[in-house]
Amino acid sequence: MNSKATQSILALATASLKSGQNPATRSSIYPRVDYIELQQIIDMDVLNYSIYEQNRFGGLLRRVETNIRSDLYLTLIGLLHKRSHRLVFTMSERAGIPFAFLQQYFPGRKPLVSMFTSWSWRQEKAITSFNLFSAMDLIIVKCQAMQQNFLSLKAPPERIRVIPFGIDHHFFSPIKDVEQLNNFVMTTGEIRTRDYATLFKAVAELPIKIFAAATGSWYAREKHTSLEMPVPDNVILSHRLSPAELRTAYAQSSFVVVPLYDAPHSAGATTVLEAMSMGRAVIVSRSSGILDYVIDGQTGILVSPGNVEEMREVIAHLISHPEEARRLGQNARRRIEAELNIDVYVKQIADTLKEYISRL
């Protein structure tokens, strides 16, 4: 633990480093990690998924928690460590919701800052049934739609902060020595948030190839990874890609399509921002949670969720107008460099935590 532990923040990070990721260096194999970057600018100790490796039943615990979408073991370890810190920062609802609930039964309550990245009816029921917003001293969300959703559920407005997500714009950047392929379109993302049925219907008769990494990001913990729907002949399904493979696929694509179900959280933001950072145009379903990230007609094109005809028309339009795809991609890259990158994201989180802890 940090030698200044009594002055520090304890962060529960629902992630872990992969082989080759070195917290002391910026690797060319993996993108930078938010909690590692945070530790460079704020006094913060981190508990992450590496604690499961120290438990003989760690693998079993991870499988169970993947199915219930709640990191109970990480939460319990956090509750045991909180006494030597001034503030606890849970970096997703997977730890934030159980921590808010269980802290009521552990001695020595600590101020809690909870970040939300996803949302479901189960989480809503847990929070409203046990009035857990009242147990969260500060709530960080990644889009305005989530803020409005929480306000409708009676979350205290003065406790909510909107901090848009940001990705590593140095790792995900245009690659000059990878050829961009004509009529080659990419899509990727977890099945639970992607409307692949609409996309596949839209492209079935188009003269293009769709490269679909439909099992989520390289770090995703998705419990359902099988597409239970017809897949057109022009769709190439891929298993989960490494970060380097994902970056190459973005570079090869004419543009990237992200078909979403409408949701109040920023589902799809990681894929959208990675593609934009690679200088690729994006076609994205107009989910309420993605509107903070795509400016329609400037950095991408928004289509109505579930509208097959509209998606088909927009895809066909960009295929036949590569100059428009190029313009959108260039604008997208500029916006990433200006505001939607990991440096801005981490600084906003650090400033928020510093400001809050200064009032304790």
PDB file of N, CA and C in Angstrom, residues 91-156:
ATOM      1  N   MET A  91     -14.813   2.290  -9.729  1.00  0.00           N
ATOM      2  CA  MET A  91     -14.683   2.736 -11.109  1.00  0.00           C
ATOM      3  C   MET A  91     -15.712   2.135 -12.052  1.00  0.00           C
ATOM      4  N   SER A  92     -16.653   1.367 -11.513  1.00  0.00           N
ATOM      5  CA  SER A  92     -17.831   0.966 -12.288  1.00  0.00           C
ATOM      6  C   SER A  92     -18.907   0.516 -11.315  1.00  0.00           C
ATOM      7  N   GLU A  93     -20.110   0.367 -11.848  1.00  0.00           N
ATOM      8  CA  GLU A  93     -21.242  -0.060 -11.033  1.00  0.00           C
ATOM      9  C   GLU A  93     -21.088  -1.491 -10.534  1.00  0.00           C
ATOM     10  N   ARG A  94     -20.220  -2.278 -11.166  1.00  0.00           N
ATOM     11  CA  ARG A  94     -20.011  -3.659 -10.738  1.00  0.00           C
ATOM     12  C   ARG A  94     -19.507  -3.721  -9.294  1.00  0.00           C
ATOM     13  N   ALA A  95     -18.732  -2.718  -8.897  1.00  0.00           N
ATOM     14  CA  ALA A  95     -18.276  -2.621  -7.509  1.00  0.00           C
ATOM     15  C   ALA A  95     -19.039  -1.543  -6.756  1.00  0.00           C
ATOM     16  N   GLY A  96     -19.465  -0.491  -7.444  1.00  0.00           N
ATOM     17  CA  GLY A  96     -20.105   0.635  -6.780  1.00  0.00           C
ATOM     18  C   GLY A  96     -21.411   0.285  -6.102  1.00  0.00           C
ATOM     19  N   ILE A  97     -22.253  -0.497  -6.782  1.00  0.00           N
ATOM     20  CA  ILE A  97     -23.548  -0.844  -6.203  1.00  0.00           C
ATOM     21  C   ILE A  97     -23.385  -1.746  -4.979  1.00  0.00           C
ATOM     22  N   PRO A  98     -22.641  -2.861  -5.064  1.00  0.00           N
ATOM     23  CA  PRO A  98     -22.492  -3.677  -3.848  1.00  0.00           C
ATOM     24  C   PRO A  98     -21.742  -2.957  -2.739  1.00  0.00           C
ATOM     25  N   PHE A  99     -20.786  -2.076  -3.088  1.00  0.00           N
ATOM     26  CA  PHE A  99     -20.057  -1.358  -2.045  1.00  0.00           C
ATOM     27  C   PHE A  99     -20.998  -0.417  -1.299  1.00  0.00           C
ATOM     28  N   ALA A 100     -21.839   0.309  -2.036  1.00  0.00           N
ATOM     29  CA  ALA A 100     -22.791   1.221  -1.399  1.00  0.00           C
ATOM     30  C   ALA A 100     -23.724   0.466  -0.467  1.00  0.00           C
ATOM     31  N   PHE A 101     -24.122  -0.726  -0.877  1.00  0.00           N
ATOM     32  CA  PHE A 101     -25.028  -1.526  -0.049  1.00  0.00           C
ATOM     33  C   PHE A 101     -24.315  -2.094   1.174  1.00  0.00           C
ATOM     34  N   LEU A 102     -23.155  -2.739   0.968  1.00  0.00           N
ATOM     35  CA  LEU A 102     -22.494  -3.454   2.057  1.00  0.00           C
ATOM     36  C   LEU A 102     -21.810  -2.526   3.051  1.00  0.00           C
ATOM     37  N   GLN A 103     -21.406  -1.345   2.602  1.00  0.00           N
ATOM     38  CA  GLN A 103     -20.711  -0.440   3.519  1.00  0.00           C
ATOM     39  C   GLN A 103     -21.600  -0.073   4.711  1.00  0.00           C
ATOM     40  N   GLN A 104     -22.902  -0.153   4.542  1.00  0.00           N
ATOM     41  CA  GLN A 104     -23.823   0.146   5.634  1.00  0.00           C
ATOM     42  C   GLN A 104     -23.653  -0.812   6.814  1.00  0.00           C
ATOM     43  N   TYR A 105     -23.086  -2.010   6.524  1.00  0.00           N
ATOM     44  CA  TYR A 105     -22.966  -3.038   7.551  1.00  0.00           C
ATOM     45  C   TYR A 105     -21.525  -3.225   8.027  1.00  0.00           C
ATOM     46  N   PHE A 106     -20.605  -2.419   7.476  1.00  0.00           N
ATOM     47  CA  PHE A 106     -19.212  -2.467   7.905  1.00  0.00           C
ATOM     48  C   PHE A 106     -18.908  -1.219   8.732  1.00  0.00           C
ATOM     49  N   PRO A 107     -18.107  -1.345   9.758  1.00  0.00           N
ATOM     50  CA  PRO A 107     -17.784  -0.163  10.573  1.00  0.00           C
ATOM     51  C   PRO A 107     -16.893   0.811   9.809  1.00  0.00           C
ATOM     52  N   GLY A 108     -16.946   2.076  10.221  1.00  0.00           N
ATOM     53  CA  GLY A 108     -16.051   3.075   9.667  1.00  0.00           C
ATOM     54  C   GLY A 108     -16.408   3.496   8.254  1.00  0.00           C
ATOM     55  N   ARG A 109     -17.605   4.041   8.083  1.00  0.00           N
ATOM     56  CA  ARG A 109     -18.032   4.453   6.751  1.00  0.00           C
ATOM     57  C   ARG A 109     -17.068   5.475   6.155  1.00  0.00           C
ATOM     58  N   LYS A 110     -16.755   5.289   4.862  1.00  0.00           N
ATOM     59  CA  LYS A 110     -15.905   6.217   4.138  1.00  0.00           C
ATOM     60  C   LYS A 110     -16.713   6.889   3.029  1.00  0.00           C
ATOM     61  N   PRO A 111     -16.385   8.141   2.707  1.00  0.00           N
ATOM     62  CA  PRO A 111     -17.028   8.779   1.564  1.00  0.00           C
ATOM     63  C   PRO A 111     -16.835   7.929   0.306  1.00  0.00           C
ATOM     64  N   LEU A 112     -17.891   7.838  -0.506  1.00  0.00           N
ATOM     65  CA  LEU A 112     -17.878   6.963  -1.675  1.00  0.00           C
ATOM     66  C   LEU A 112     -18.165   7.762  -2.941  1.00  0.00           C
ATOM     67  N   VAL A 113     -17.251   7.655  -3.892  1.00  0.00           N
ATOM     68  CA  VAL A 113     -17.457   8.201  -5.232  1.00  0.00           C
ATOM     69  C   VAL A 113     -17.672   7.021  -6.168  1.00  0.00           C
ATOM     70  N   SER A 114     -18.808   6.988  -6.828  1.00  0.00           N
ATOM     71  CA  SER A 114     -19.155   5.857  -7.694  1.00  0.00           C
ATOM     72  C   SER A 114     -19.229   6.308  -9.150  1.00  0.00           C
ATOM     73  N   MET A 115     -18.528   5.586 -10.009  1.00  0.00           N
ATOM     74  CA  MET A 115     -18.627   5.828 -11.446  1.00  0.00           C
ATOM     75  C   MET A 115     -19.515   4.762 -12.073  1.00  0.00           C
ATOM     76  N   PHE A 116     -20.357   5.190 -13.014  1.00  0.00           N
ATOM     77  CA  PHE A 116     -21.229   4.258 -13.721  1.00  0.00           C
ATOM     78  C   PHE A 116     -20.842   4.230 -15.188  1.00  0.00           C
ATOM     79  N   THR A 117     -20.715   3.015 -15.735  1.00  0.00           N
ATOM     80  CA  THR A 117     -20.397   2.848 -17.151  1.00  0.00           C
ATOM     81  C   THR A 117     -21.516   2.143 -17.908  1.00  0.00           C
ATOM     82  N   SER A 118     -22.356   1.393 -17.189  1.00  0.00           N
ATOM     83  CA  SER A 118     -23.428   0.631 -17.815  1.00  0.00           C
ATOM     84  C   SER A 118     -24.670   0.736 -16.964  1.00  0.00           C
ATOM     85  N   TRP A 119     -25.772   0.141 -17.435  1.00  0.00           N
ATOM     86  CA  TRP A 119     -27.027   0.247 -16.711  1.00  0.00           C
ATOM     87  C   TRP A 119     -27.948  -0.881 -17.146  1.00  0.00           C
ATOM     88  N   SER A 120     -28.741  -1.375 -16.206  1.00  0.00           N
ATOM     89  CA  SER A 120     -29.697  -2.430 -16.500  1.00  0.00           C
ATOM     90  C   SER A 120     -30.855  -2.326 -15.529  1.00  0.00           C
ATOM     91  N   TRP A 121     -31.930  -3.052 -15.828  1.00  0.00           N
ATOM     92  CA  TRP A 121     -33.088  -3.020 -14.943  1.00  0.00           C
ATOM     93  C   TRP A 121     -32.759  -3.615 -13.582  1.00  0.00           C
ATOM     94  N   ARG A 122     -31.843  -4.590 -13.540  1.00  0.00           N
ATOM     95  CA  ARG A 122     -31.448  -5.181 -12.258  1.00  0.00           C
ATOM     96  C   ARG A 122     -30.739  -4.146 -11.382  1.00  0.00           C
ATOM     97  N   GLN A 123     -29.840  -3.377 -12.002  1.00  0.00           N
ATOM     98  CA  GLN A 123     -29.136  -2.348 -11.252  1.00  0.00           C
ATOM     99  C   GLN A 123     -30.101  -1.266 -10.780  1.00  0.00           C
ATOM    100  N   GLU A 124     -31.041  -0.899 -11.650  1.00  0.00           N
ATOM    101  CA  GLU A 124     -32.033   0.108 -11.264  1.00  0.00           C
ATOM    102  C   GLU A 124     -32.868  -0.373 -10.076  1.00  0.00           C
ATOM    103  N   LYS A 125     -33.262  -1.631 -10.121  1.00  0.00           N
ATOM    104  CA  LYS A 125     -34.068  -2.173  -9.026  1.00  0.00           C
ATOM    105  C   LYS A 125     -33.274  -2.195  -7.720  1.00  0.00           C
ATOM    106  N   ALA A 126     -32.008  -2.572  -7.794  1.00  0.00           N
ATOM    107  CA  ALA A 126     -31.182  -2.613  -6.590  1.00  0.00           C
ATOM    108  C   ALA A 126     -31.021  -1.222  -5.992  1.00  0.00           C
ATOM    109  N   ILE A 127     -30.745  -0.255  -6.841  1.00  0.00           N
ATOM    110  CA  ILE A 127     -30.505   1.103  -6.342  1.00  0.00           C
ATOM    111  C   ILE A 127     -31.777   1.720  -5.773  1.00  0.00           C
ATOM    112  N   THR A 128     -32.891   1.554  -6.468  1.00  0.00           N
ATOM    113  CA  THR A 128     -34.137   2.162  -5.990  1.00  0.00           C
ATOM    114  C   THR A 128     -34.707   1.414  -4.785  1.00  0.00           C
ATOM    115  N   SER A 129     -34.581   0.093  -4.761  1.00  0.00           N
ATOM    116  CA  SER A 129     -35.131  -0.680  -3.647  1.00  0.00           C
ATOM    117  C   SER A 129     -34.416  -0.383  -2.333  1.00  0.00           C
ATOM    118  N   PHE A 130     -33.091  -0.171  -2.409  1.00  0.00           N
ATOM    119  CA  PHE A 130     -32.302   0.047  -1.186  1.00  0.00           C
ATOM    120  C   PHE A 130     -31.842   1.497  -1.032  1.00  0.00           C
ATOM    121  N   ASN A 131     -32.379   2.383  -1.879  1.00  0.00           N
ATOM    122  CA  ASN A 131     -32.053   3.817  -1.795  1.00  0.00           C
ATOM    123  C   ASN A 131     -30.541   4.043  -1.797  1.00  0.00           C
ATOM    124  N   LEU A 132     -29.849   3.408  -2.733  1.00  0.00           N
ATOM    125  CA  LEU A 132     -28.388   3.423  -2.705  1.00  0.00           C
ATOM    126  C   LEU A 132     -27.786   4.732  -3.201  1.00  0.00           C
ATOM    127  N   PHE A 133     -28.538   5.527  -3.940  1.00  0.00           N
ATOM    128  CA  PHE A 133     -27.991   6.827  -4.328  1.00  0.00           C
ATOM    129  C   PHE A 133     -27.638   7.652  -3.086  1.00  0.00           C
ATOM    130  N   SER A 134     -28.418   7.473  -2.015  1.00  0.00           N
ATOM    131  CA  SER A 134     -28.145   8.217  -0.789  1.00  0.00           C
ATOM    132  C   SER A 134     -26.842   7.784  -0.131  1.00  0.00           C
ATOM    133  N   ALA A 135     -26.356   6.581  -0.478  1.00  0.00           N
ATOM    134  CA  ALA A 135     -25.108   6.068   0.081  1.00  0.00           C
ATOM    135  C   ALA A 135     -23.903   6.410  -0.782  1.00  0.00           C
ATOM    136  N   MET A 136     -24.131   7.117  -1.897  1.00  0.00           N
ATOM    137  CA  MET A 136     -23.060   7.533  -2.799  1.00  0.00           C
ATOM    138  C   MET A 136     -22.883   9.035  -2.676  1.00  0.00           C
ATOM    139  N   ASP A 137     -21.702   9.459  -2.233  1.00  0.00           N
ATOM    140  CA  ASP A 137     -21.470  10.871  -1.963  1.00  0.00           C
ATOM    141  C   ASP A 137     -21.239  11.674  -3.240  1.00  0.00           C
ATOM    142  N   LEU A 138     -20.725  11.021  -4.264  1.00  0.00           N
ATOM    143  CA  LEU A 138     -20.534  11.654  -5.565  1.00  0.00           C
ATOM    144  C   LEU A 138     -20.732  10.586  -6.622  1.00  0.00           C
ATOM    145  N   ILE A 139     -21.408  10.929  -7.712  1.00  0.00           N
ATOM    146  CA  ILE A 139     -21.742   9.965  -8.762  1.00  0.00           C
ATOM    147  C   ILE A 139     -21.199  10.498 -10.087  1.00  0.00           C
ATOM    148  N   ILE A 140     -20.346   9.734 -10.728  1.00  0.00           N
ATOM    149  CA  ILE A 140     -19.779  10.120 -12.026  1.00  0.00           C
ATOM    150  C   ILE A 140     -20.438   9.289 -13.111  1.00  0.00           C
ATOM    151  N   VAL A 141     -20.983   9.957 -14.114  1.00  0.00           N
ATOM    152  CA  VAL A 141     -21.568   9.279 -15.268  1.00  0.00           C
ATOM    153  C   VAL A 141     -20.875   9.782 -16.532  1.00  0.00           C
ATOM    154  N   LYS A 142     -21.048   9.032 -17.631  1.00  0.00           N
ATOM    155  CA  LYS A 142     -20.276   9.335 -18.831  1.00  0.00           C
ATOM    156  C   LYS A 142     -21.090   9.961 -19.957  1.00  0.00           C
ATOM    157  N   CYS A 143     -22.345  10.270 -19.673  1.00  0.00           N
ATOM    158  CA  CYS A 143     -23.161  10.940 -20.690  1.00  0.00           C
ATOM    159  C   CYS A 143     -24.314  11.661 -20.017  1.00  0.00           C
ATOM    160  N   GLN A 144     -24.863  12.634 -20.710  1.00  0.00           N
ATOM    161  CA  GLN A 144     -25.959  13.429 -20.150  1.00  0.00           C
ATOM    162  C   GLN A 144     -27.238  12.609 -20.017  1.00  0.00           C
ATOM    163  N   ALA A 145     -27.421  11.624 -20.901  1.00  0.00           N
ATOM    164  CA  ALA A 145     -28.620  10.785 -20.803  1.00  0.00           C
ATOM    165  C   ALA A 145     -28.641  10.011 -19.493  1.00  0.00           C
ATOM    166  N   MET A 146     -27.485   9.542 -19.043  1.00  0.00           N
ATOM    167  CA  MET A 146     -27.412   8.842 -17.764  1.00  0.00           C
ATOM    168  C   MET A 146     -27.694   9.806 -16.621  1.00  0.00           C
ATOM    169  N   GLN A 147     -27.198  11.019 -16.724  1.00  0.00           N
ATOM    170  CA  GLN A 147     -27.496  12.025 -15.708  1.00  0.00           C
ATOM    171  C   GLN A 147     -29.003  12.243 -15.597  1.00  0.00           C
ATOM    172  N   GLN A 148     -29.671  12.388 -16.740  1.00  0.00           N
ATOM    173  CA  GLN A 148     -31.114  12.611 -16.722  1.00  0.00           C
ATOM    174  C   GLN A 148     -31.853  11.390 -16.188  1.00  0.00           C
ATOM    175  N   ASN A 149     -31.357  10.217 -16.517  1.00  0.00           N
ATOM    176  CA  ASN A 149     -31.970   8.989 -16.004  1.00  0.00           C
ATOM    177  C   ASN A 149     -31.871   8.921 -14.481  1.00  0.00           C
ATOM    178  N   PHE A 150     -30.709   9.269 -13.956  1.00  0.00           N
ATOM    179  CA  PHE A 150     -30.520   9.237 -12.511  1.00  0.00           C
ATOM    180  C   PHE A 150     -31.364  10.304 -11.815  1.00  0.00           C
ATOM    181  N   LEU A 151     -31.497  11.462 -12.432  1.00  0.00           N
ATOM    182  CA  LEU A 151     -32.343  12.503 -11.855  1.00  0.00           C
ATOM    183  C   LEU A 151     -33.795  12.041 -11.789  1.00  0.00           C
ATOM    184  N   SER A 152     -34.232  11.304 -12.830  1.00  0.00           N
ATOM    185  CA  SER A 152     -35.600  10.792 -12.819  1.00  0.00           C
ATOM    186  C   SER A 152     -35.820   9.760 -11.722  1.00  0.00           C
ATOM    187  N   LEU A 153     -34.702   9.138 -11.266  1.00  0.00           N
ATOM    188  CA  LEU A 153     -34.775   8.154 -10.177  1.00  0.00           C
ATOM    189  C   LEU A 153     -34.494   8.791  -8.818  1.00  0.00           C
ATOM    190  N   LYS A 154     -34.506  10.134  -8.784  1.00  0.00           N
ATOM    191  CA  LYS A 154     -34.376  10.899  -7.542  1.00  0.00           C
ATOM    192  C   LYS A 154     -32.964  10.919  -6.974  1.00  0.00           C
ATOM    193  N   ALA A 155     -31.946  10.746  -7.846  1.00  0.00           N
ATOM    194  CA  ALA A 155     -30.579  10.946  -7.375  1.00  0.00           C
ATOM    195  C   ALA A 155     -30.388  12.431  -7.075  1.00  0.00           C
ATOM    196  N   PRO A 156     -29.671  12.782  -6.018  1.00  0.00           N
ATOM    197  CA  PRO A 156     -29.450  14.198  -5.698  1.00  0.00           C
ATOM    198  C   PRO A 156     -28.679  14.896  -6.826  1.00  0.00           C
TER     199      PRO A 156
END
